[in-house]
Amino acid sequence: MRSRVWWGTTAVVLGGLLVAGCGDGGGGGDGDEASAGAEKPATGDYPVTVTDCTGAGTTFSEAPEKIVTSNASSLELLLRLGAGDKVLGTGFPPGKGTLPGELDARARKVKVLAQSVIPKEKLLGSGADVYIDTFASMNMGGGMGDAPTEEEYKAAGIKHIYLKSTACAAHDKRALTELSAVEADITSLGAVTGTSAKAKELVDGMKEKVGAVRKAVGRTAEDERPTYFFFDYDAGTKQPTAVCKRQVANAVITLAGARNVFADCDGDYKQVGWEDVISRNPDWIQLGVRNRGSEAANEKAFDEARKWLESNSATKGLKAVKEGHFLRIGSEQTTIAGVENADTVQKIAKTLYPGKTLYPGKTLYPGKTLYPGKVG
C-alpha cells in the first residue's frame, strides 16, 4: 500500500489508496504521503467520488440512507463512524461479543441478510442505495452463488463500492506491510457517509499507536526480528492455513517488528503443510482463535489451541512451543481490516519487545502485562 494519488475536480475524489492491490498500492514505504492525502477531504462535502480497484469512480451527491454491508468488517467501520443507523442489513455478521462494548449491542440490531455471502437476489432486492463490498468478488466458490453485474446493481438502484484494503488485494503483487489502506478506507467511508470528522479521529488514533511502535522497534534489523506464525486454530488443524503477504495480518505482524514466516507466499491465505511450519520453526506463535462471545469461552479456546500444539507430534518440538512463546490474541482484530489492527500491532510488539516504549508516556518492563493480549 502506499503511494496514493488524489485528484481535485468538481467533486472530492477519494481514491483511498490506489492500493492493497489497487493501482500503485505496494507494500513498502512509511505511509506519510498517503496519510497526508487521506486527510484532505476532512469536510465530507458533496459531491464525493470514490474509486474501485481499477480506478472507476462512483459519485455520491449526498450521504446514503440505506446501506448493506458484505461482512463484519465494513459493518464495524460504519458503527465506529456513527453511521450504523444507516445499515439495513449485512452478510457475515460479527459473532456475539466480537465487537467491543456498545458496538456489539448496536451490531446485534442490524438485520442479518445471510450468515455468509448475501444471495444475489436478496442483495438486489434489499432496497439498499449502496452496497459496501469487502470482497474482490462474491463468486467465491462452494456454491455461494454469483455476484451481481454492475449493470444489475445499477438497475436495482444500488451503488457498489469496495473496502479496497481487502477487496483489491488480488490486483497487487507486493506485500501488505502497512495499515494505510485501512486508514484510507476509513477516510473514504467517512466522506461518503458525512462523518469525516470521526473518520479523522479514528485514523489519527491508529497512526499514533502504530507510530509509537514504529519509533520503538522500526530500526530493528531484519535478521534480529523474531519470526512469527499466526496459527489459525479455527480454520482446522489437519492442514494449517497460513496468512500470506497480501493479508492485513502480514501488515500487523510486520509493523509489530516481527517476521511472518509465510510472508513469502502470494495472495492472502494459503493452505500449507505442518512440515512447512516445522521447517520455518517460528520464534513465536499467535493462538488465533475467533471470539466465542465471552472471556471465559475465549480463554478455553486459547487453552485448547495451545494444548493441541503441545501435544501434537508434528508441532511439540517447535521452538515457540518448547519455550512457551504463545500470544493470546483473537483472529478478528488481526485478520479483518479495521481500527483494532493498530491495537494488535501494539499487543504483539509489547510481548516481543519488553522494555520498549510503545505507548505515549508509558514504558513496558519485562514481565509486566500493561496491555490486553496475554502471553501463553
CSV table of C-alpha atoms in Angstrom, one decimal:
chain,number,residue,atom,x,y,z
A,1,MET,CA,0.0,0.0,0.0
A,2,ARG,CA,1.5,3.0,-0.3
A,3,SER,CA,1.9,5.8,-2.6
A,4,ARG,CA,-1.6,7.3,-3.4
A,5,VAL,CA,-2.9,9.7,-5.9
A,6,TRP,CA,-5.6,12.4,-5.2
A,7,TRP,CA,-7.4,14.4,-7.7
A,8,GLY,CA,-9.3,17.6,-7.1
A,9,THR,CA,-12.2,18.2,-9.6
A,10,THR,CA,-15.7,19.4,-9.1
A,11,ALA,CA,-16.1,16.5,-6.7
A,12,VAL,CA,-13.9,15.4,-3.9
A,13,VAL,CA,-12.3,12.3,-5.3
A,14,LEU,CA,-11.3,9.6,-2.7
A,15,GLY,CA,-9.1,7.1,-4.4
A,16,GLY,CA,-8.4,5.8,-1.0
A,17,LEU,CA,-5.2,4.2,-1.8
A,18,LEU,CA,-4.7,3.0,-5.3
A,19,VAL,CA,-3.5,0.3,-3.1
A,20,ALA,CA,-3.5,-3.0,-1.5
A,21,GLY,CA,-3.5,-4.2,-4.9
A,22,CYS,CA,-5.3,-1.3,-6.5
A,23,GLY,CA,-3.2,0.6,-8.9
A,24,ASP,CA,0.0,1.7,-7.2
A,25,GLY,CA,-0.5,0.2,-3.8
A,26,GLY,CA,2.5,-1.8,-2.9
A,27,GLY,CA,3.9,-2.9,0.5
A,28,GLY,CA,6.8,-0.7,1.4
A,29,GLY,CA,7.1,2.9,2.4
A,30,ASP,CA,6.2,4.8,5.5
A,31,GLY,CA,2.7,5.8,4.5
A,32,ASP,CA,3.2,9.5,5.3
A,33,GLU,CA,2.4,10.7,1.9
A,34,ALA,CA,-0.8,8.6,1.9
A,35,SER,CA,-1.8,9.9,5.3
A,36,ALA,CA,-1.4,13.5,4.3
A,37,GLY,CA,-3.6,12.9,1.2
A,38,ALA,CA,-6.2,10.9,3.1
A,39,GLU,CA,-6.9,13.9,5.4
A,40,LYS,CA,-7.7,16.3,2.6
A,41,PRO,CA,-11.4,15.7,2.3
A,42,ALA,CA,-12.0,16.1,6.0
A,43,THR,CA,-15.1,18.3,5.5
A,44,GLY,CA,-17.1,15.5,4.0
A,45,ASP,CA,-18.6,17.9,1.4
A,46,TYR,CA,-20.5,16.6,-1.5
A,47,PRO,CA,-20.3,15.5,-4.2
A,48,VAL,CA,-17.8,12.8,-3.2
A,49,THR,CA,-16.4,10.3,-5.6
A,50,VAL,CA,-14.7,7.0,-4.6
A,51,THR,CA,-12.9,4.7,-6.9
A,52,ASP,CA,-12.8,0.9,-7.2
A,53,CYS,CA,-9.8,-1.4,-7.7
A,54,THR,CA,-9.5,-0.4,-11.3
A,55,GLY,CA,-9.9,3.4,-10.7
A,56,ALA,CA,-13.5,3.6,-11.9
A,57,GLY,CA,-15.4,6.2,-9.8
A,58,THR,CA,-18.8,6.2,-8.0
A,59,THR,CA,-20.1,9.6,-7.1
A,60,PHE,CA,-22.3,10.5,-4.1
A,61,SER,CA,-24.3,13.8,-4.1
A,62,GLU,CA,-25.4,13.2,-0.6
A,63,ALA,CA,-25.0,10.7,2.2
A,64,PRO,CA,-26.6,7.3,1.6
A,65,GLU,CA,-29.6,6.4,3.8
A,66,LYS,CA,-29.8,2.6,3.2
A,67,ILE,CA,-26.6,0.7,3.3
A,68,VAL,CA,-25.9,-3.0,3.1
A,69,THR,CA,-22.5,-4.4,4.2
A,70,SER,CA,-20.9,-7.5,2.9
A,71,ASN,CA,-19.5,-8.6,6.3
A,72,ALA,CA,-18.5,-7.6,9.8
A,73,SER,CA,-15.5,-5.5,8.7
A,74,SER,CA,-17.5,-2.9,6.8
A,75,LEU,CA,-20.3,-3.0,9.3
A,76,GLU,CA,-17.9,-2.4,12.2
A,77,LEU,CA,-16.3,0.6,10.4
A,78,LEU,CA,-19.7,2.2,9.9
A,79,LEU,CA,-20.6,1.6,13.5
A,80,ARG,CA,-17.4,3.3,14.6
A,81,LEU,CA,-18.1,6.2,12.3
A,82,GLY,CA,-21.5,6.7,13.8
A,83,ALA,CA,-23.3,5.7,10.6
A,84,GLY,CA,-24.6,2.4,11.8
A,85,ASP,CA,-28.2,3.6,11.9
A,86,LYS,CA,-28.0,3.7,8.1
A,87,VAL,CA,-27.2,0.0,7.8
A,88,LEU,CA,-30.3,-2.0,6.9
A,89,GLY,CA,-28.6,-5.4,6.6
A,90,THR,CA,-25.3,-7.3,6.5
A,91,GLY,CA,-23.8,-10.6,5.4
A,92,PHE,CA,-21.2,-12.5,7.5
A,93,PRO,CA,-22.4,-10.9,10.8
A,94,PRO,CA,-20.0,-10.5,13.7
A,95,GLY,CA,-20.2,-13.2,16.3
A,96,LYS,CA,-21.7,-12.2,19.7
A,97,GLY,CA,-19.1,-10.4,21.7
A,98,THR,CA,-16.7,-10.0,18.8
A,99,LEU,CA,-17.1,-6.2,18.8
A,100,PRO,CA,-16.2,-4.2,21.9
A,101,GLY,CA,-18.8,-2.8,24.3
A,102,GLU,CA,-21.6,-0.8,22.8
A,103,LEU,CA,-20.6,-1.6,19.3
A,104,ASP,CA,-21.6,-5.2,19.9
A,105,ALA,CA,-25.1,-4.2,21.1
A,106,ARG,CA,-25.6,-2.0,18.1
A,107,ALA,CA,-24.3,-4.7,15.7
A,108,ARG,CA,-26.9,-7.1,17.2
A,109,LYS,CA,-29.7,-4.8,16.0
A,110,VAL,CA,-28.6,-5.0,12.3
A,111,LYS,CA,-30.7,-7.4,10.2
A,112,VAL,CA,-28.7,-10.4,9.1
A,113,LEU,CA,-29.3,-11.0,5.3
A,114,ALA,CA,-27.1,-14.0,5.3
A,115,GLN,CA,-24.7,-15.8,7.6
A,116,SER,CA,-22.1,-15.8,4.7
A,117,VAL,CA,-22.3,-14.2,1.3
A,118,ILE,CA,-25.6,-12.5,0.7
A,119,PRO,CA,-27.5,-14.2,-2.1
A,120,LYS,CA,-27.7,-12.2,-5.3
A,121,GLU,CA,-31.5,-11.9,-5.4
A,122,LYS,CA,-31.7,-10.9,-1.7
A,123,LEU,CA,-29.0,-8.2,-2.2
A,124,LEU,CA,-30.5,-6.8,-5.3
A,125,GLY,CA,-34.0,-6.7,-3.7
A,126,SER,CA,-32.8,-5.3,-0.3
A,127,GLY,CA,-33.8,-1.7,-1.1
A,128,ALA,CA,-30.3,-0.5,-0.4
A,129,ASP,CA,-28.9,2.6,-2.1
A,130,VAL,CA,-25.3,1.4,-1.6
A,131,TYR,CA,-23.6,-1.9,-1.0
A,132,ILE,CA,-20.1,-1.9,0.6
A,133,ASP,CA,-18.2,-4.9,-0.7
A,134,THR,CA,-15.3,-6.3,1.3
A,135,PHE,CA,-14.6,-9.0,-1.3
A,136,ALA,CA,-12.9,-8.9,-4.7
A,137,SER,CA,-15.9,-11.0,-5.9
A,138,MET,CA,-18.9,-12.6,-4.4
A,139,ASN,CA,-18.4,-15.6,-6.7
A,140,MET,CA,-16.2,-17.3,-4.0
A,141,GLY,CA,-16.8,-20.9,-4.9
A,142,GLY,CA,-18.5,-23.5,-2.7
A,143,GLY,CA,-21.9,-23.0,-4.3
A,144,MET,CA,-22.2,-19.5,-2.7
A,145,GLY,CA,-23.7,-18.0,-5.9
A,146,ASP,CA,-22.7,-15.5,-8.5
A,147,ALA,CA,-22.1,-11.8,-7.9
A,148,PRO,CA,-24.5,-9.3,-9.5
A,149,THR,CA,-23.1,-7.5,-12.5
A,150,GLU,CA,-22.5,-3.8,-12.4
A,151,GLU,CA,-25.5,-3.4,-14.7
A,152,GLU,CA,-27.7,-5.3,-12.3
A,153,TYR,CA,-26.5,-3.1,-9.4
A,154,LYS,CA,-27.4,-0.1,-11.5
A,155,ALA,CA,-30.8,-1.4,-12.4
A,156,ALA,CA,-31.6,-2.1,-8.7
A,157,GLY,CA,-30.5,1.5,-7.8
A,158,ILE,CA,-27.6,0.3,-5.7
A,159,LYS,CA,-24.2,1.9,-5.8
A,160,HIS,CA,-21.5,-0.7,-5.4
A,161,ILE,CA,-18.3,0.4,-3.6
A,162,TYR,CA,-15.4,-1.5,-2.0
A,163,LEU,CA,-13.3,-1.7,1.0
A,164,LYS,CA,-10.1,-1.6,-1.0
A,165,SER,CA,-7.8,-2.7,1.8
A,166,THR,CA,-9.2,-6.2,1.3
A,167,ALA,CA,-11.1,-6.3,-1.9
A,168,CYS,CA,-8.2,-5.1,-4.1
A,169,ALA,CA,-5.5,-7.5,-2.8
A,170,ALA,CA,-5.8,-9.7,-5.9
A,171,HIS,CA,-4.6,-6.8,-8.1
A,172,ASP,CA,-1.3,-6.2,-6.3
A,173,LYS,CA,1.8,-8.3,-6.2
A,174,ARG,CA,3.6,-6.6,-3.4
A,175,ALA,CA,3.4,-7.4,0.3
A,176,LEU,CA,1.0,-5.6,2.5
A,177,THR,CA,3.2,-4.1,5.2
A,178,GLU,CA,1.2,-1.0,6.4
A,179,LEU,CA,-2.2,-0.1,7.5
A,180,SER,CA,-2.5,3.0,5.3
A,181,ALA,CA,-5.1,1.1,3.0
A,182,VAL,CA,-7.3,0.5,6.1
A,183,GLU,CA,-6.9,4.2,7.1
A,184,ALA,CA,-7.8,5.3,3.6
A,185,ASP,CA,-10.9,3.1,3.6
A,186,ILE,CA,-12.0,4.8,6.9
A,187,THR,CA,-11.4,8.2,5.4
A,188,SER,CA,-13.4,7.3,2.2
A,189,LEU,CA,-16.3,5.9,4.2
A,190,GLY,CA,-16.3,9.0,6.4
A,191,ALA,CA,-16.5,11.2,3.4
A,192,VAL,CA,-19.3,9.1,1.8
A,193,THR,CA,-21.4,9.0,5.0
A,194,GLY,CA,-20.7,12.6,6.1
A,195,THR,CA,-18.7,11.5,9.1
A,196,SER,CA,-15.3,12.8,8.1
A,197,ALA,CA,-14.5,14.3,11.4
A,198,LYS,CA,-15.0,11.0,13.2
A,199,ALA,CA,-13.0,9.2,10.4
A,200,LYS,CA,-10.1,11.6,11.0
A,201,GLU,CA,-10.3,10.9,14.8
A,202,LEU,CA,-10.1,7.1,14.2
A,203,VAL,CA,-7.3,7.4,11.7
A,204,ASP,CA,-5.3,9.7,13.9
A,205,GLY,CA,-5.7,7.2,16.8
A,206,MET,CA,-4.4,4.4,14.6
A,207,LYS,CA,-1.4,6.4,13.4
A,208,GLU,CA,-0.5,7.4,17.0
A,209,LYS,CA,-0.4,3.8,18.1
A,210,VAL,CA,1.4,2.4,15.2
A,211,GLY,CA,3.8,5.4,15.1
A,212,ALA,CA,4.8,4.7,18.7
A,213,VAL,CA,5.7,1.1,17.9
A,214,ARG,CA,7.5,2.1,14.7
A,215,LYS,CA,9.6,4.6,16.6
A,216,ALA,CA,10.5,1.9,19.2
A,217,VAL,CA,11.2,-1.1,17.0
A,218,GLY,CA,11.2,0.1,13.4
A,219,ARG,CA,15.0,0.2,13.2
A,220,THR,CA,15.5,-3.3,14.4
A,221,ALA,CA,17.5,-5.2,11.8
A,222,GLU,CA,15.5,-7.7,9.8
A,223,ASP,CA,17.6,-10.6,10.9
A,224,GLU,CA,17.1,-9.6,14.5
A,225,ARG,CA,13.3,-9.6,14.3
A,226,PRO,CA,11.6,-12.7,15.8
A,227,THR,CA,9.9,-15.0,13.4
A,228,TYR,CA,6.1,-15.3,13.8
A,229,PHE,CA,3.4,-17.8,12.9
A,230,PHE,CA,-0.3,-16.9,13.0
A,231,PHE,CA,-1.9,-20.3,14.0
A,232,ASP,CA,-5.5,-20.1,12.7
A,233,TYR,CA,-6.8,-22.8,15.0
A,234,ASP,CA,-10.4,-22.5,13.9
A,235,ALA,CA,-9.5,-23.0,10.2
A,236,GLY,CA,-8.6,-26.6,11.1
A,237,THR,CA,-5.6,-28.4,12.4
A,238,LYS,CA,-5.2,-31.2,9.8
A,239,GLN,CA,-3.7,-28.8,7.4
A,240,PRO,CA,-2.7,-25.3,8.7
A,241,THR,CA,-3.9,-22.1,6.9
A,242,ALA,CA,-1.1,-19.5,6.6
A,243,VAL,CA,-1.7,-15.8,6.3
A,244,CYS,CA,0.3,-14.7,3.3
A,245,LYS,CA,1.9,-11.4,2.2
A,246,ARG,CA,-1.3,-9.8,1.0
A,247,GLN,CA,-3.4,-10.4,4.1
A,248,VAL,CA,-3.8,-7.5,6.5
A,249,ALA,CA,-2.3,-9.7,9.2
A,250,ASN,CA,1.0,-9.6,7.4
A,251,ALA,CA,1.0,-5.8,7.8
A,252,VAL,CA,0.1,-6.1,11.5
A,253,ILE,CA,2.9,-8.6,12.2
A,254,THR,CA,5.4,-6.6,10.2
A,255,LEU,CA,4.6,-3.3,11.9
A,256,ALA,CA,4.9,-5.0,15.3
A,257,GLY,CA,8.5,-5.8,14.5
A,258,ALA,CA,8.2,-9.5,13.7
A,259,ARG,CA,8.7,-11.6,10.5
A,260,ASN,CA,5.7,-13.5,9.3
A,261,VAL,CA,7.1,-16.9,8.5
A,262,PHE,CA,4.8,-17.2,5.5
A,263,ALA,CA,5.4,-13.7,4.1
A,264,ASP,CA,6.8,-15.3,1.0
A,265,CYS,CA,3.5,-16.9,0.0
A,266,ASP,CA,1.4,-15.0,-2.6
A,267,GLY,CA,-2.2,-14.0,-2.0
A,268,ASP,CA,-3.9,-13.6,1.3
A,269,TYR,CA,-4.4,-17.1,2.7
A,270,LYS,CA,-2.9,-20.4,1.7
A,271,GLN,CA,-3.2,-24.0,3.0
A,272,VAL,CA,0.3,-25.3,3.8
A,273,GLY,CA,1.6,-28.5,5.5
A,274,TRP,CA,2.9,-28.9,9.0
A,275,GLU,CA,6.2,-29.8,7.5
A,276,ASP,CA,6.3,-26.2,6.1
A,277,VAL,CA,5.7,-24.8,9.6
A,278,ILE,CA,8.3,-27.1,11.1
A,279,SER,CA,10.9,-26.1,8.5
A,280,ARG,CA,10.4,-22.4,9.4
A,281,ASN,CA,10.4,-23.1,13.2
A,282,PRO,CA,8.9,-19.8,14.4
A,283,ASP,CA,10.1,-18.0,17.5
A,284,TRP,CA,6.5,-17.0,18.4
A,285,ILE,CA,3.1,-18.4,17.7
A,286,GLN,CA,-0.1,-16.4,17.9
A,287,LEU,CA,-3.1,-18.5,19.0
A,288,GLY,CA,-5.5,-17.0,16.6
A,289,VAL,CA,-9.0,-18.2,17.7
A,290,ARG,CA,-12.3,-16.5,16.8
A,291,ASN,CA,-14.2,-14.7,19.5
A,292,ARG,CA,-16.5,-17.1,21.4
A,293,GLY,CA,-18.7,-14.4,23.0
A,294,SER,CA,-17.2,-14.3,26.5
A,295,GLU,CA,-13.8,-14.0,28.1
A,296,ALA,CA,-14.2,-17.4,29.7
A,297,ALA,CA,-15.0,-19.1,26.4
A,298,ASN,CA,-12.2,-17.3,24.7
A,299,GLU,CA,-9.7,-18.4,27.3
A,300,LYS,CA,-10.9,-22.0,26.9
A,301,ALA,CA,-10.3,-21.8,23.2
A,302,PHE,CA,-6.8,-20.4,23.6
A,303,ASP,CA,-6.1,-23.2,26.1
A,304,GLU,CA,-7.3,-25.8,23.5
A,305,ALA,CA,-5.2,-24.3,20.8
A,306,ARG,CA,-2.1,-24.3,23.0
A,307,LYS,CA,-2.7,-27.8,24.2
A,308,TRP,CA,-3.1,-29.1,20.6
A,309,LEU,CA,0.3,-27.6,19.7
A,310,GLU,CA,2.0,-29.0,22.8
A,311,SER,CA,0.6,-32.5,22.3
A,312,ASN,CA,0.7,-33.0,18.6
A,313,SER,CA,3.8,-34.9,17.5
A,314,ALA,CA,4.3,-32.7,14.5
A,315,THR,CA,4.4,-29.4,16.5
A,316,LYS,CA,5.5,-30.1,20.0
A,317,GLY,CA,9.2,-29.8,19.0
A,318,LEU,CA,8.8,-26.3,17.5
A,319,LYS,CA,11.0,-23.7,19.2
A,320,ALA,CA,8.0,-21.5,20.1
A,321,VAL,CA,6.1,-24.4,21.6
A,322,LYS,CA,9.1,-25.7,23.7
A,323,GLU,CA,9.7,-22.2,25.0
A,324,GLY,CA,6.0,-21.4,25.6
A,325,HIS,CA,6.1,-18.4,23.3
A,326,PHE,CA,2.4,-18.0,22.6
A,327,LEU,CA,0.3,-14.9,22.2
A,328,ARG,CA,-3.4,-15.0,23.0
A,329,ILE,CA,-4.8,-12.5,20.5
A,330,GLY,CA,-8.0,-13.2,18.6
A,331,SER,CA,-8.3,-13.7,14.9
A,332,GLU,CA,-10.7,-10.9,14.1
A,333,GLN,CA,-8.6,-7.9,15.2
A,334,THR,CA,-5.6,-9.4,13.4
A,335,THR,CA,-7.0,-10.6,10.0
A,336,ILE,CA,-10.0,-8.3,9.5
A,337,ALA,CA,-9.2,-4.8,8.3
A,338,GLY,CA,-10.2,-2.3,10.9
A,339,VAL,CA,-9.4,0.1,13.7
A,340,GLU,CA,-8.3,-2.7,16.0
A,341,ASN,CA,-5.4,-3.7,13.7
A,342,ALA,CA,-3.4,-0.9,15.3
A,343,ASP,CA,-4.2,-2.2,18.8
A,344,THR,CA,-3.0,-5.6,17.7
A,345,VAL,CA,0.3,-4.1,16.5
A,346,GLN,CA,0.8,-2.8,20.0
A,347,LYS,CA,-0.2,-6.1,21.7
A,348,ILE,CA,2.3,-8.1,19.6
A,349,ALA,CA,5.1,-5.6,20.0
A,350,LYS,CA,4.8,-5.3,23.7
A,351,THR,CA,5.3,-9.0,24.0
A,352,LEU,CA,8.1,-9.4,21.6
A,353,TYR,CA,9.9,-6.2,22.8
A,354,PRO,CA,9.6,-5.9,26.6
A,355,GLY,CA,11.2,-2.8,27.8
A,356,LYS,CA,10.5,-0.7,24.8
A,357,THR,CA,8.4,2.5,25.0
A,358,LEU,CA,5.4,1.6,22.8
A,359,TYR,CA,2.7,3.8,24.2
A,360,PRO,CA,2.9,7.6,24.7
A,361,GLY,CA,4.1,8.2,28.3
A,362,LYS,CA,4.3,4.5,29.2
A,363,THR,CA,7.3,2.2,29.3
A,364,LEU,CA,6.9,-1.5,29.2
A,365,TYR,CA,9.0,-3.5,31.6
A,366,PRO,CA,10.0,-7.2,31.2
A,367,GLY,CA,7.5,-9.4,32.9
A,368,LYS,CA,4.8,-6.8,33.2
A,369,THR,CA,1.4,-7.0,31.4
A,370,LEU,CA,0.4,-3.5,30.6
A,371,TYR,CA,-1.9,-4.2,27.8
A,372,PRO,CA,-4.6,-6.8,27.0
A,373,GLY,CA,-3.3,-9.6,24.8
A,374,LYS,CA,-1.7,-12.1,27.2
A,375,VAL,CA,1.2,-14.4,26.6
A,376,GLY,CA,0.8,-18.2,26.9
